[in-house]
């Protein structure tokens, strides 16, 4: 709980500092985004980068964006949190929501759905062997854009991880394991 409070205080500080410094009228248009993020949940943490593009122009203050991401994460797989793992995933995120053009900044609120597939390594499991790690995420977020080319992002949601494929290692029986957890993501997006 202390970590979440510290993170929210940092978020508030950066947003307030950006709003105070900006002196432009916020009617900025863009086609592409990229960004860097840190995400954590109950039994995992990691970082990812993404590249996105608008599926529709932001007419009528409606946002639809598609993002491709590459993520590295680590945490625990076993139900008793005894099996540590590391994973590399690639996936896709669909963002849909709205925006509010204010005098000196833009706020976008949105929902998202994401899915990815990844390779993982842990004790008794080689990285290029089956099963594969599947990661599904749903939630909502906010973009606080207070400069023309940059926005601060915070997302809240849930993540569900599961395995697909036949487990060839009988000693490491994790193919039937599934875990859902709340998640928090903070980061930035740049606009071009």
mmCIF file of N, CA, C and O in Angstrom, residues 29-129:
data_model
loop_
_atom_site.group_PDB
_atom_site.id
_atom_site.type_symbol
_atom_site.label_atom_id
_atom_site.label_comp_id
_atom_site.label_asym_id
_atom_site.label_seq_id
_atom_site.Cartn_x
_atom_site.Cartn_y
_atom_site.Cartn_z
ATOM 1 N N UNK A 29 -2.439 17.792 -32.829
ATOM 2 C CA UNK A 29 -2.808 16.613 -33.609
ATOM 3 C C UNK A 29 -1.583 15.715 -33.761
ATOM 4 O O UNK A 29 -0.452 16.192 -33.790
ATOM 5 N N UNK A 30 -1.815 14.423 -33.912
ATOM 6 C CA UNK A 30 -0.726 13.464 -34.067
ATOM 7 C C UNK A 30 -1.254 12.231 -34.792
ATOM 8 O O UNK A 30 -2.458 12.020 -34.887
ATOM 9 N N UNK A 31 -0.347 11.403 -35.301
ATOM 10 C CA UNK A 31 -0.717 10.145 -35.954
ATOM 11 C C UNK A 31 -0.114 8.939 -35.251
ATOM 12 O O UNK A 31 -0.719 7.881 -35.218
ATOM 13 N N UNK A 32 1.102 9.084 -34.708
ATOM 14 C CA UNK A 32 1.811 7.953 -34.114
ATOM 15 C C UNK A 32 2.202 8.251 -32.670
ATOM 16 O O UNK A 32 2.411 9.415 -32.304
ATOM 17 N N UNK A 33 2.308 7.200 -31.875
ATOM 18 C CA UNK A 33 2.787 7.329 -30.507
ATOM 19 C C UNK A 33 3.826 6.252 -30.231
ATOM 20 O O UNK A 33 3.847 5.206 -30.891
ATOM 21 N N UNK A 34 4.694 6.531 -29.286
ATOM 22 C CA UNK A 34 5.531 5.487 -28.710
ATOM 23 C C UNK A 34 5.721 5.825 -27.247
ATOM 24 O O UNK A 34 5.519 6.958 -26.836
ATOM 25 N N UNK A 35 6.066 4.822 -26.461
ATOM 26 C CA UNK A 35 6.154 5.092 -25.035
ATOM 27 C C UNK A 35 6.902 4.019 -24.280
ATOM 28 O O UNK A 35 7.220 2.951 -24.809
ATOM 29 N N UNK A 36 7.181 4.331 -23.036
ATOM 30 C CA UNK A 36 7.834 3.419 -22.123
ATOM 31 C C UNK A 36 7.044 3.361 -20.823
ATOM 32 O O UNK A 36 6.558 4.385 -20.341
ATOM 33 N N UNK A 37 6.924 2.160 -20.238
ATOM 34 C CA UNK A 37 6.053 1.966 -19.095
ATOM 35 C C UNK A 37 6.669 1.001 -18.090
ATOM 36 O O UNK A 37 7.469 0.136 -18.439
ATOM 37 N N UNK A 38 6.245 1.151 -16.853
ATOM 38 C CA UNK A 38 6.557 0.204 -15.786
ATOM 39 C C UNK A 38 5.224 -0.287 -15.245
ATOM 40 O O UNK A 38 4.318 0.500 -14.988
ATOM 41 N N UNK A 39 5.104 -1.603 -15.077
ATOM 42 C CA UNK A 39 3.857 -2.206 -14.647
ATOM 43 C C UNK A 39 4.128 -3.164 -13.499
ATOM 44 O O UNK A 39 5.150 -3.852 -13.480
ATOM 45 N N UNK A 40 3.208 -3.212 -12.541
ATOM 46 C CA UNK A 40 3.359 -4.165 -11.438
ATOM 47 C C UNK A 40 2.000 -4.711 -11.054
ATOM 48 O O UNK A 40 0.972 -4.075 -11.241
ATOM 49 N N UNK A 41 2.029 -5.915 -10.513
ATOM 50 C CA UNK A 41 0.831 -6.579 -10.020
ATOM 51 C C UNK A 41 1.151 -7.279 -8.716
ATOM 52 O O UNK A 41 2.199 -7.050 -8.107
ATOM 53 N N UNK A 42 0.281 -8.151 -8.307
ATOM 54 C CA UNK A 42 0.442 -8.830 -7.031
ATOM 55 C C UNK A 42 1.675 -9.723 -7.011
ATOM 56 O O UNK A 42 2.354 -9.825 -6.005
ATOM 57 N N UNK A 43 1.976 -10.397 -8.114
ATOM 58 C CA UNK A 43 3.103 -11.320 -8.127
ATOM 59 C C UNK A 43 3.990 -11.169 -9.371
ATOM 60 O O UNK A 43 4.624 -12.114 -9.805
ATOM 61 N N UNK A 44 4.025 -9.965 -9.968
ATOM 62 C CA UNK A 44 4.907 -9.724 -11.110
ATOM 63 C C UNK A 44 5.230 -8.235 -11.192
ATOM 64 O O UNK A 44 4.525 -7.392 -10.638
ATOM 65 N N UNK A 45 6.296 -7.927 -11.897
ATOM 66 C CA UNK A 45 6.669 -6.544 -12.210
ATOM 67 C C UNK A 45 7.504 -6.578 -13.472
ATOM 68 O O UNK A 45 8.178 -7.567 -13.771
ATOM 69 N N UNK A 46 7.468 -5.492 -14.232
ATOM 70 C CA UNK A 46 8.260 -5.446 -15.451
ATOM 71 C C UNK A 46 8.079 -4.135 -16.187
ATOM 72 O O UNK A 46 7.347 -3.246 -15.758
ATOM 73 N N UNK A 47 8.748 -4.034 -17.311
ATOM 74 C CA UNK A 47 8.675 -2.844 -18.130
ATOM 75 C C UNK A 47 8.367 -3.220 -19.559
ATOM 76 O O UNK A 47 8.615 -4.341 -19.995
ATOM 77 N N UNK A 48 7.814 -2.252 -20.291
ATOM 78 C CA UNK A 48 7.546 -2.511 -21.707
ATOM 79 C C UNK A 48 7.584 -1.227 -22.501
ATOM 80 O O UNK A 48 7.421 -0.136 -21.972
ATOM 81 N N UNK A 49 7.819 -1.394 -23.776
ATOM 82 C CA UNK A 49 7.772 -0.303 -24.726
ATOM 83 C C UNK A 49 6.676 -0.579 -25.735
ATOM 84 O O UNK A 49 6.354 -1.736 -26.013
ATOM 85 N N UNK A 50 6.097 0.494 -26.288
ATOM 86 C CA UNK A 50 5.013 0.299 -27.246
ATOM 87 C C UNK A 50 5.131 1.288 -28.388
ATOM 88 O O UNK A 50 5.723 2.355 -28.255
ATOM 89 N N UNK A 51 4.559 0.916 -29.514
ATOM 90 C CA UNK A 51 4.418 1.778 -30.680
ATOM 91 C C UNK A 51 2.956 1.727 -31.091
ATOM 92 O O UNK A 51 2.378 0.650 -31.238
ATOM 93 N N UNK A 52 2.321 2.894 -31.249
ATOM 94 C CA UNK A 52 0.903 2.929 -31.575
ATOM 95 C C UNK A 52 0.578 3.893 -32.690
ATOM 96 O O UNK A 52 1.379 4.756 -33.046
ATOM 97 N N UNK A 53 -0.606 3.743 -33.236
ATOM 98 C CA UNK A 53 -1.090 4.652 -34.272
ATOM 99 C C UNK A 53 -2.598 4.797 -34.130
ATOM 100 O O UNK A 53 -3.288 3.895 -33.657
ATOM 101 N N UNK A 54 -3.103 5.963 -34.514
ATOM 102 C CA UNK A 54 -4.534 6.238 -34.452
ATOM 103 C C UNK A 54 -5.269 5.463 -35.535
ATOM 104 O O UNK A 54 -4.885 5.510 -36.705
ATOM 105 N N UNK A 55 -6.323 4.772 -35.160
ATOM 106 C CA UNK A 55 -7.186 4.125 -36.137
ATOM 107 C C UNK A 55 -8.200 5.123 -36.710
ATOM 108 O O UNK A 55 -8.652 4.972 -37.832
ATOM 109 N N UNK A 56 -8.546 6.129 -35.911
ATOM 110 C CA UNK A 56 -9.410 7.235 -36.336
ATOM 111 C C UNK A 56 -8.751 8.528 -35.896
ATOM 112 O O UNK A 56 -8.093 8.566 -34.865
ATOM 113 N N UNK A 57 -8.929 9.582 -36.664
ATOM 114 C CA UNK A 57 -8.452 10.872 -36.172
ATOM 115 C C UNK A 57 -9.307 11.267 -34.975
ATOM 116 O O UNK A 57 -10.443 10.820 -34.843
ATOM 117 N N UNK A 58 -8.778 12.081 -34.105
ATOM 118 C CA UNK A 58 -9.477 12.425 -32.873
ATOM 119 C C UNK A 58 -10.563 13.474 -33.116
ATOM 120 O O UNK A 58 -10.640 14.481 -32.438
ATOM 121 N N UNK A 59 -11.404 13.220 -34.089
ATOM 122 C CA UNK A 59 -12.533 14.108 -34.337
ATOM 123 C C UNK A 59 -13.611 13.844 -33.301
ATOM 124 O O UNK A 59 -13.773 12.725 -32.824
ATOM 125 N N UNK A 60 -14.355 14.865 -32.958
ATOM 126 C CA UNK A 60 -15.428 14.761 -31.965
ATOM 127 C C UNK A 60 -14.929 14.223 -30.632
ATOM 128 O O UNK A 60 -15.666 13.583 -29.892
ATOM 129 N N UNK A 61 -13.647 14.437 -30.366
ATOM 130 C CA UNK A 61 -13.039 14.061 -29.094
ATOM 131 C C UNK A 61 -13.142 12.570 -28.782
ATOM 132 O O UNK A 61 -13.215 12.169 -27.628
ATOM 133 N N UNK A 62 -13.147 11.719 -29.806
ATOM 134 C CA UNK A 62 -13.203 10.273 -29.616
ATOM 135 C C UNK A 62 -11.868 9.665 -30.010
ATOM 136 O O UNK A 62 -11.308 10.000 -31.046
ATOM 137 N N UNK A 63 -11.339 8.765 -29.199
ATOM 138 C CA UNK A 63 -10.011 8.187 -29.373
ATOM 139 C C UNK A 63 -10.113 6.693 -29.641
ATOM 140 O O UNK A 63 -10.757 5.967 -28.884
ATOM 141 N N UNK A 64 -9.493 6.228 -30.730
ATOM 142 C CA UNK A 64 -9.311 4.798 -31.008
ATOM 143 C C UNK A 64 -7.883 4.630 -31.495
ATOM 144 O O UNK A 64 -7.484 5.209 -32.507
ATOM 145 N N UNK A 65 -7.096 3.851 -30.755
ATOM 146 C CA UNK A 65 -5.672 3.699 -31.050
ATOM 147 C C UNK A 65 -5.276 2.228 -30.922
ATOM 148 O O UNK A 65 -5.767 1.523 -30.046
ATOM 149 N N UNK A 66 -4.397 1.772 -31.788
ATOM 150 C CA UNK A 66 -3.866 0.411 -31.737
ATOM 151 C C UNK A 66 -2.382 0.493 -31.403
ATOM 152 O O UNK A 66 -1.658 1.272 -32.014
ATOM 153 N N UNK A 67 -1.932 -0.318 -30.442
ATOM 154 C CA UNK A 67 -0.538 -0.285 -29.992
ATOM 155 C C UNK A 67 0.059 -1.692 -29.993
ATOM 156 O O UNK A 67 -0.595 -2.643 -29.563
ATOM 157 N N UNK A 68 1.276 -1.798 -30.450
ATOM 158 C CA UNK A 68 2.041 -3.041 -30.391
ATOM 159 C C UNK A 68 3.073 -2.861 -29.286
ATOM 160 O O UNK A 68 3.726 -1.828 -29.219
ATOM 161 N N UNK A 69 3.242 -3.870 -28.416
ATOM 162 C CA UNK A 69 4.176 -3.722 -27.312
ATOM 163 C C UNK A 69 5.095 -4.930 -27.181
ATOM 164 O O UNK A 69 4.754 -6.038 -27.588
ATOM 165 N N UNK A 70 6.274 -4.677 -26.620
ATOM 166 C CA UNK A 70 7.232 -5.719 -26.241
ATOM 167 C C UNK A 70 7.498 -5.522 -24.760
ATOM 168 O O UNK A 70 7.827 -4.416 -24.328
ATOM 169 N N UNK A 71 7.363 -6.599 -23.986
ATOM 170 C CA UNK A 71 7.416 -6.501 -22.532
ATOM 171 C C UNK A 71 8.353 -7.536 -21.945
ATOM 172 O O UNK A 71 8.388 -8.675 -22.377
ATOM 173 N N UNK A 72 9.091 -7.118 -20.943
ATOM 174 C CA UNK A 72 9.890 -8.023 -20.130
ATOM 175 C C UNK A 72 9.365 -7.976 -18.712
ATOM 176 O O UNK A 72 9.067 -6.891 -18.192
ATOM 177 N N UNK A 73 9.178 -9.128 -18.092
ATOM 178 C CA UNK A 73 8.656 -9.142 -16.732
ATOM 179 C C UNK A 73 9.216 -10.320 -15.955
ATOM 180 O O UNK A 73 9.750 -11.264 -16.522
ATOM 181 N N UNK A 74 9.087 -10.242 -14.658
ATOM 182 C CA UNK A 74 9.506 -11.312 -13.777
ATOM 183 C C UNK A 74 8.583 -11.378 -12.588
ATOM 184 O O UNK A 74 7.860 -10.421 -12.281
ATOM 185 N N UNK A 75 8.595 -12.516 -11.907
ATOM 186 C CA UNK A 75 7.731 -12.675 -10.747
ATOM 187 C C UNK A 75 7.683 -14.118 -10.313
ATOM 188 O O UNK A 75 8.672 -14.847 -10.410
ATOM 189 N N UNK A 76 6.491 -14.538 -9.877
ATOM 190 C CA UNK A 76 6.296 -15.889 -9.357
ATOM 191 C C UNK A 76 5.182 -16.572 -10.127
ATOM 192 O O UNK A 76 4.158 -15.974 -10.421
ATOM 193 N N UNK A 77 5.382 -17.879 -10.434
ATOM 194 C CA UNK A 77 4.384 -18.642 -11.160
ATOM 195 C C UNK A 77 3.584 -19.575 -10.273
ATOM 196 O O UNK A 77 2.406 -19.759 -10.470
ATOM 197 N N UNK A 78 4.214 -20.205 -9.302
ATOM 198 C CA UNK A 78 3.536 -21.225 -8.514
ATOM 199 C C UNK A 78 2.519 -20.599 -7.576
ATOM 200 O O UNK A 78 2.634 -19.434 -7.194
ATOM 201 N N UNK A 79 1.516 -21.375 -7.215
ATOM 202 C CA UNK A 79 0.446 -20.858 -6.373
ATOM 203 C C UNK A 79 0.942 -20.442 -5.001
ATOM 204 O O UNK A 79 0.372 -19.588 -4.359
ATOM 205 N N UNK A 80 2.034 -21.027 -4.538
ATOM 206 C CA UNK A 80 2.590 -20.636 -3.236
ATOM 207 C C UNK A 80 3.756 -19.651 -3.395
ATOM 208 O O UNK A 80 4.529 -19.462 -2.468
ATOM 209 N N UNK A 81 3.875 -19.016 -4.566
ATOM 210 C CA UNK A 81 4.910 -18.023 -4.862
ATOM 211 C C UNK A 81 6.328 -18.549 -4.633
ATOM 212 O O UNK A 81 7.208 -17.831 -4.203
ATOM 213 N N UNK A 82 6.547 -19.819 -4.964
ATOM 214 C CA UNK A 82 7.871 -20.400 -4.759
ATOM 215 C C UNK A 82 8.661 -20.555 -6.055
ATOM 216 O O UNK A 82 9.844 -20.829 -6.011
ATOM 217 N N UNK A 83 8.034 -20.383 -7.207
ATOM 218 C CA UNK A 83 8.703 -20.600 -8.489
ATOM 219 C C UNK A 83 8.894 -19.265 -9.199
ATOM 220 O O UNK A 83 7.932 -18.673 -9.695
ATOM 221 N N UNK A 84 10.115 -18.760 -9.233
ATOM 222 C CA UNK A 84 10.410 -17.489 -9.881
ATOM 223 C C UNK A 84 10.546 -17.687 -11.387
ATOM 224 O O UNK A 84 11.007 -18.725 -11.840
ATOM 225 N N UNK A 85 10.167 -16.668 -12.151
ATOM 226 C CA UNK A 85 10.267 -16.747 -13.607
ATOM 227 C C UNK A 85 10.681 -15.402 -14.191
ATOM 228 O O UNK A 85 10.577 -14.362 -13.557
ATOM 229 N N UNK A 86 11.126 -15.440 -15.430
ATOM 230 C CA UNK A 86 11.368 -14.260 -16.252
ATOM 231 C C UNK A 86 10.756 -14.512 -17.610
ATOM 232 O O UNK A 86 10.773 -15.644 -18.103
ATOM 233 N N UNK A 87 10.176 -13.475 -18.225
ATOM 234 C CA UNK A 87 9.458 -13.676 -19.487
ATOM 235 C C UNK A 87 9.699 -12.518 -20.445
ATOM 236 O O UNK A 87 9.958 -11.393 -20.025
ATOM 237 N N UNK A 88 9.605 -12.816 -21.726
ATOM 238 C CA UNK A 88 9.650 -11.828 -22.799
ATOM 239 C C UNK A 88 8.406 -12.028 -23.643
ATOM 240 O O UNK A 88 8.169 -13.121 -24.152
ATOM 241 N N UNK A 89 7.584 -10.975 -23.764
ATOM 242 C CA UNK A 89 6.296 -11.083 -24.455
ATOM 243 C C UNK A 89 6.191 -10.066 -25.574
ATOM 244 O O UNK A 89 6.803 -9.009 -25.522
ATOM 245 N N UNK A 90 5.371 -10.395 -26.551
ATOM 246 C CA UNK A 90 4.983 -9.450 -27.588
ATOM 247 C C UNK A 90 3.462 -9.502 -27.683
ATOM 248 O O UNK A 90 2.860 -10.570 -27.541
ATOM 249 N N UNK A 91 2.845 -8.330 -27.873
ATOM 250 C CA UNK A 91 1.391 -8.316 -27.896
ATOM 251 C C UNK A 91 0.813 -7.067 -28.529
ATOM 252 O O UNK A 91 1.529 -6.247 -29.109
ATOM 253 N N UNK A 92 -0.502 -6.929 -28.391
ATOM 254 C CA UNK A 92 -1.243 -5.839 -29.000
ATOM 255 C C UNK A 92 -2.234 -5.265 -27.988
ATOM 256 O O UNK A 92 -2.816 -6.006 -27.201
ATOM 257 N N UNK A 93 -2.415 -3.947 -28.013
ATOM 258 C CA UNK A 93 -3.343 -3.267 -27.110
ATOM 259 C C UNK A 93 -4.246 -2.362 -27.924
ATOM 260 O O UNK A 93 -3.774 -1.600 -28.765
ATOM 261 N N UNK A 94 -5.547 -2.450 -27.675
ATOM 262 C CA UNK A 94 -6.531 -1.575 -28.311
ATOM 263 C C UNK A 94 -7.025 -0.592 -27.259
ATOM 264 O O UNK A 94 -7.473 -0.989 -26.188
ATOM 265 N N UNK A 95 -6.919 0.701 -27.575
ATOM 266 C CA UNK A 95 -7.308 1.775 -26.662
ATOM 267 C C UNK A 95 -8.503 2.501 -27.273
ATOM 268 O O UNK A 95 -8.495 2.829 -28.459
ATOM 269 N N UNK A 96 -9.533 2.760 -26.467
ATOM 270 C CA UNK A 96 -10.715 3.476 -26.942
ATOM 271 C C UNK A 96 -11.223 4.360 -25.811
ATOM 272 O O UNK A 96 -11.263 3.959 -24.657
ATOM 273 N N UNK A 97 -11.546 5.606 -26.138
ATOM 274 C CA UNK A 97 -12.005 6.531 -25.111
ATOM 275 C C UNK A 97 -12.258 7.913 -25.663
ATOM 276 O O UNK A 97 -12.581 8.087 -26.832
ATOM 277 N N UNK A 98 -12.077 8.914 -24.808
ATOM 278 C CA UNK A 98 -12.343 10.289 -25.199
ATOM 279 C C UNK A 98 -11.261 11.223 -24.713
ATOM 280 O O UNK A 98 -10.375 10.837 -23.963
ATOM 281 N N UNK A 99 -11.339 12.481 -25.167
ATOM 282 C CA UNK A 99 -10.354 13.470 -24.741
ATOM 283 C C UNK A 99 -11.047 14.775 -24.420
ATOM 284 O O UNK A 99 -12.154 15.049 -24.882
ATOM 285 N N UNK A 100 -10.381 15.555 -23.604
ATOM 286 C CA UNK A 100 -10.870 16.872 -23.225
ATOM 287 C C UNK A 100 -9.774 17.888 -23.521
ATOM 288 O O UNK A 100 -8.681 17.810 -22.964
ATOM 289 N N UNK A 101 -10.042 18.823 -24.439
ATOM 290 C CA UNK A 101 -9.090 19.889 -24.754
ATOM 291 C C UNK A 101 -9.291 21.041 -23.784
ATOM 292 O O UNK A 101 -10.321 21.694 -23.805
ATOM 293 N N UNK A 102 -8.317 21.261 -22.943
ATOM 294 C CA UNK A 102 -8.354 22.377 -22.000
ATOM 295 C C UNK A 102 -7.481 23.501 -22.558
ATOM 296 O O UNK A 102 -6.878 23.363 -23.615
ATOM 297 N N UNK A 103 -7.420 24.639 -21.862
ATOM 298 C CA UNK A 103 -6.652 25.777 -22.359
ATOM 299 C C UNK A 103 -5.188 25.448 -22.570
ATOM 300 O O UNK A 103 -4.597 25.825 -23.565
ATOM 301 N N UNK A 104 -4.577 24.750 -21.623
ATOM 302 C CA UNK A 104 -3.138 24.537 -21.694
ATOM 303 C C UNK A 104 -2.721 23.078 -21.605
ATOM 304 O O UNK A 104 -1.547 22.777 -21.463
ATOM 305 N N UNK A 105 -3.653 22.157 -21.691
ATOM 306 C CA UNK A 105 -3.308 20.737 -21.642
ATOM 307 C C UNK A 105 -4.476 19.923 -22.186
ATOM 308 O O UNK A 105 -5.574 20.431 -22.383
ATOM 309 N N UNK A 106 -4.205 18.640 -22.430
ATOM 310 C CA UNK A 106 -5.214 17.694 -22.902
ATOM 311 C C UNK A 106 -5.248 16.528 -21.931
ATOM 312 O O UNK A 106 -4.200 16.023 -21.521
ATOM 313 N N UNK A 107 -6.439 16.089 -21.578
ATOM 314 C CA UNK A 107 -6.602 14.878 -20.774
ATOM 315 C C UNK A 107 -7.368 13.872 -21.615
ATOM 316 O O UNK A 107 -8.428 14.187 -22.155
ATOM 317 N N UNK A 108 -6.840 12.681 -21.731
ATOM 318 C CA UNK A 108 -7.532 11.587 -22.407
ATOM 319 C C UNK A 108 -7.853 10.523 -21.359
ATOM 320 O O UNK A 108 -6.968 10.097 -20.628
ATOM 321 N N UNK A 109 -9.093 10.097 -21.302
ATOM 322 C CA UNK A 109 -9.475 8.958 -20.463
ATOM 323 C C UNK A 109 -9.900 7.845 -21.409
ATOM 324 O O UNK A 109 -10.586 8.095 -22.400
ATOM 325 N N UNK A 110 -9.494 6.629 -21.097
ATOM 326 C CA UNK A 110 -9.725 5.541 -22.051
ATOM 327 C C UNK A 110 -9.830 4.200 -21.337
ATOM 328 O O UNK A 110 -9.398 4.029 -20.197
ATOM 329 N N UNK A 111 -10.397 3.262 -22.040
ATOM 330 C CA UNK A 111 -10.376 1.862 -21.658
ATOM 331 C C UNK A 111 -9.455 1.124 -22.599
ATOM 332 O O UNK A 111 -9.151 1.596 -23.698
ATOM 333 N N UNK A 112 -8.975 -0.030 -22.175
ATOM 334 C CA UNK A 112 -8.094 -0.799 -23.051
ATOM 335 C C UNK A 112 -8.313 -2.290 -22.860
ATOM 336 O O UNK A 112 -8.782 -2.752 -21.825
ATOM 337 N N UNK A 113 -7.966 -3.023 -23.908
ATOM 338 C CA UNK A 113 -7.924 -4.487 -23.888
ATOM 339 C C UNK A 113 -6.624 -4.880 -24.568
ATOM 340 O O UNK A 113 -6.295 -4.373 -25.638
ATOM 341 N N UNK A 114 -5.865 -5.757 -23.918
ATOM 342 C CA UNK A 114 -4.555 -6.147 -24.450
ATOM 343 C C UNK A 114 -4.360 -7.649 -24.320
ATOM 344 O O UNK A 114 -4.899 -8.281 -23.412
ATOM 345 N N UNK A 115 -3.584 -8.179 -25.226
ATOM 346 C CA UNK A 115 -3.241 -9.594 -25.182
ATOM 347 C C UNK A 115 -1.841 -9.798 -25.710
ATOM 348 O O UNK A 115 -1.400 -9.098 -26.626
ATOM 349 N N UNK A 116 -1.124 -10.737 -25.113
ATOM 350 C CA UNK A 116 0.232 -11.015 -25.551
ATOM 351 C C UNK A 116 0.594 -12.470 -25.342
ATOM 352 O O UNK A 116 -0.033 -13.182 -24.554
ATOM 353 N N UNK A 117 1.603 -12.902 -26.066
ATOM 354 C CA UNK A 117 2.139 -14.255 -25.917
ATOM 355 C C UNK A 117 3.624 -14.135 -25.658
ATOM 356 O O UNK A 117 4.285 -13.244 -26.200
ATOM 357 N N UNK A 118 4.136 -14.996 -24.794
ATOM 358 C CA UNK A 118 5.530 -14.847 -24.429
ATOM 359 C C UNK A 118 6.256 -16.143 -24.154
ATOM 360 O O UNK A 118 5.652 -17.189 -23.913
ATOM 361 N N UNK A 119 7.561 -16.032 -24.198
ATOM 362 C CA UNK A 119 8.461 -17.097 -23.796
ATOM 363 C C UNK A 119 8.900 -16.809 -22.370
ATOM 364 O O UNK A 119 9.096 -15.657 -22.003
ATOM 365 N N UNK A 120 9.060 -17.823 -21.567
ATOM 366 C CA UNK A 120 9.471 -17.616 -20.188
ATOM 367 C C UNK A 120 10.492 -18.671 -19.785
ATOM 368 O O UNK A 120 10.617 -19.724 -20.418
ATOM 369 N N UNK A 121 11.212 -18.360 -18.741
ATOM 370 C CA UNK A 121 12.220 -19.267 -18.210
ATOM 371 C C UNK A 121 12.062 -19.332 -16.696
ATOM 372 O O UNK A 121 11.783 -18.323 -16.050
ATOM 373 N N UNK A 122 12.162 -20.529 -16.164
ATOM 374 C CA UNK A 122 12.117 -20.734 -14.719
ATOM 375 C C UNK A 122 12.827 -22.052 -14.423
ATOM 376 O O UNK A 122 13.273 -22.741 -15.342
ATOM 377 N N UNK A 123 12.933 -22.394 -13.173
ATOM 378 C CA UNK A 123 13.611 -23.627 -12.793
ATOM 379 C C UNK A 123 12.884 -24.823 -13.405
ATOM 380 O O UNK A 123 11.685 -25.003 -13.246
ATOM 381 N N UNK A 124 13.609 -25.615 -14.176
ATOM 382 C CA UNK A 124 13.031 -26.780 -14.821
ATOM 383 C C UNK A 124 12.357 -26.502 -16.149
ATOM 384 O O UNK A 124 11.769 -27.403 -16.736
ATOM 385 N N UNK A 125 12.429 -25.272 -16.655
ATOM 386 C CA UNK A 125 11.781 -24.947 -17.928
ATOM 387 C C UNK A 125 12.729 -24.110 -18.783
ATOM 388 O O UNK A 125 13.186 -23.049 -18.358
ATOM 389 N N UNK A 126 12.999 -24.589 -19.996
ATOM 390 C CA UNK A 126 13.855 -23.851 -20.927
ATOM 391 C C UNK A 126 13.005 -22.833 -21.681
ATOM 392 O O UNK A 126 11.822 -23.038 -21.914
ATOM 393 N N UNK A 127 13.639 -21.751 -22.094
ATOM 394 C CA UNK A 127 12.902 -20.619 -22.662
ATOM 395 C C UNK A 127 12.185 -20.957 -23.971
ATOM 396 O O UNK A 127 11.109 -20.448 -24.249
ATOM 397 N N UNK A 128 12.738 -21.848 -24.802
ATOM 398 C CA UNK A 128 12.108 -22.139 -26.095
ATOM 399 C C UNK A 128 11.280 -23.416 -26.072
ATOM 400 O O UNK A 128 10.976 -23.978 -27.110
ATOM 401 N N UNK A 129 10.877 -23.884 -24.899
ATOM 402 C CA UNK A 129 10.046 -25.078 -24.815
ATOM 403 C C UNK A 129 8.620 -24.700 -24.427
ATOM 404 O O UNK A 129 8.347 -23.591 -23.998
#
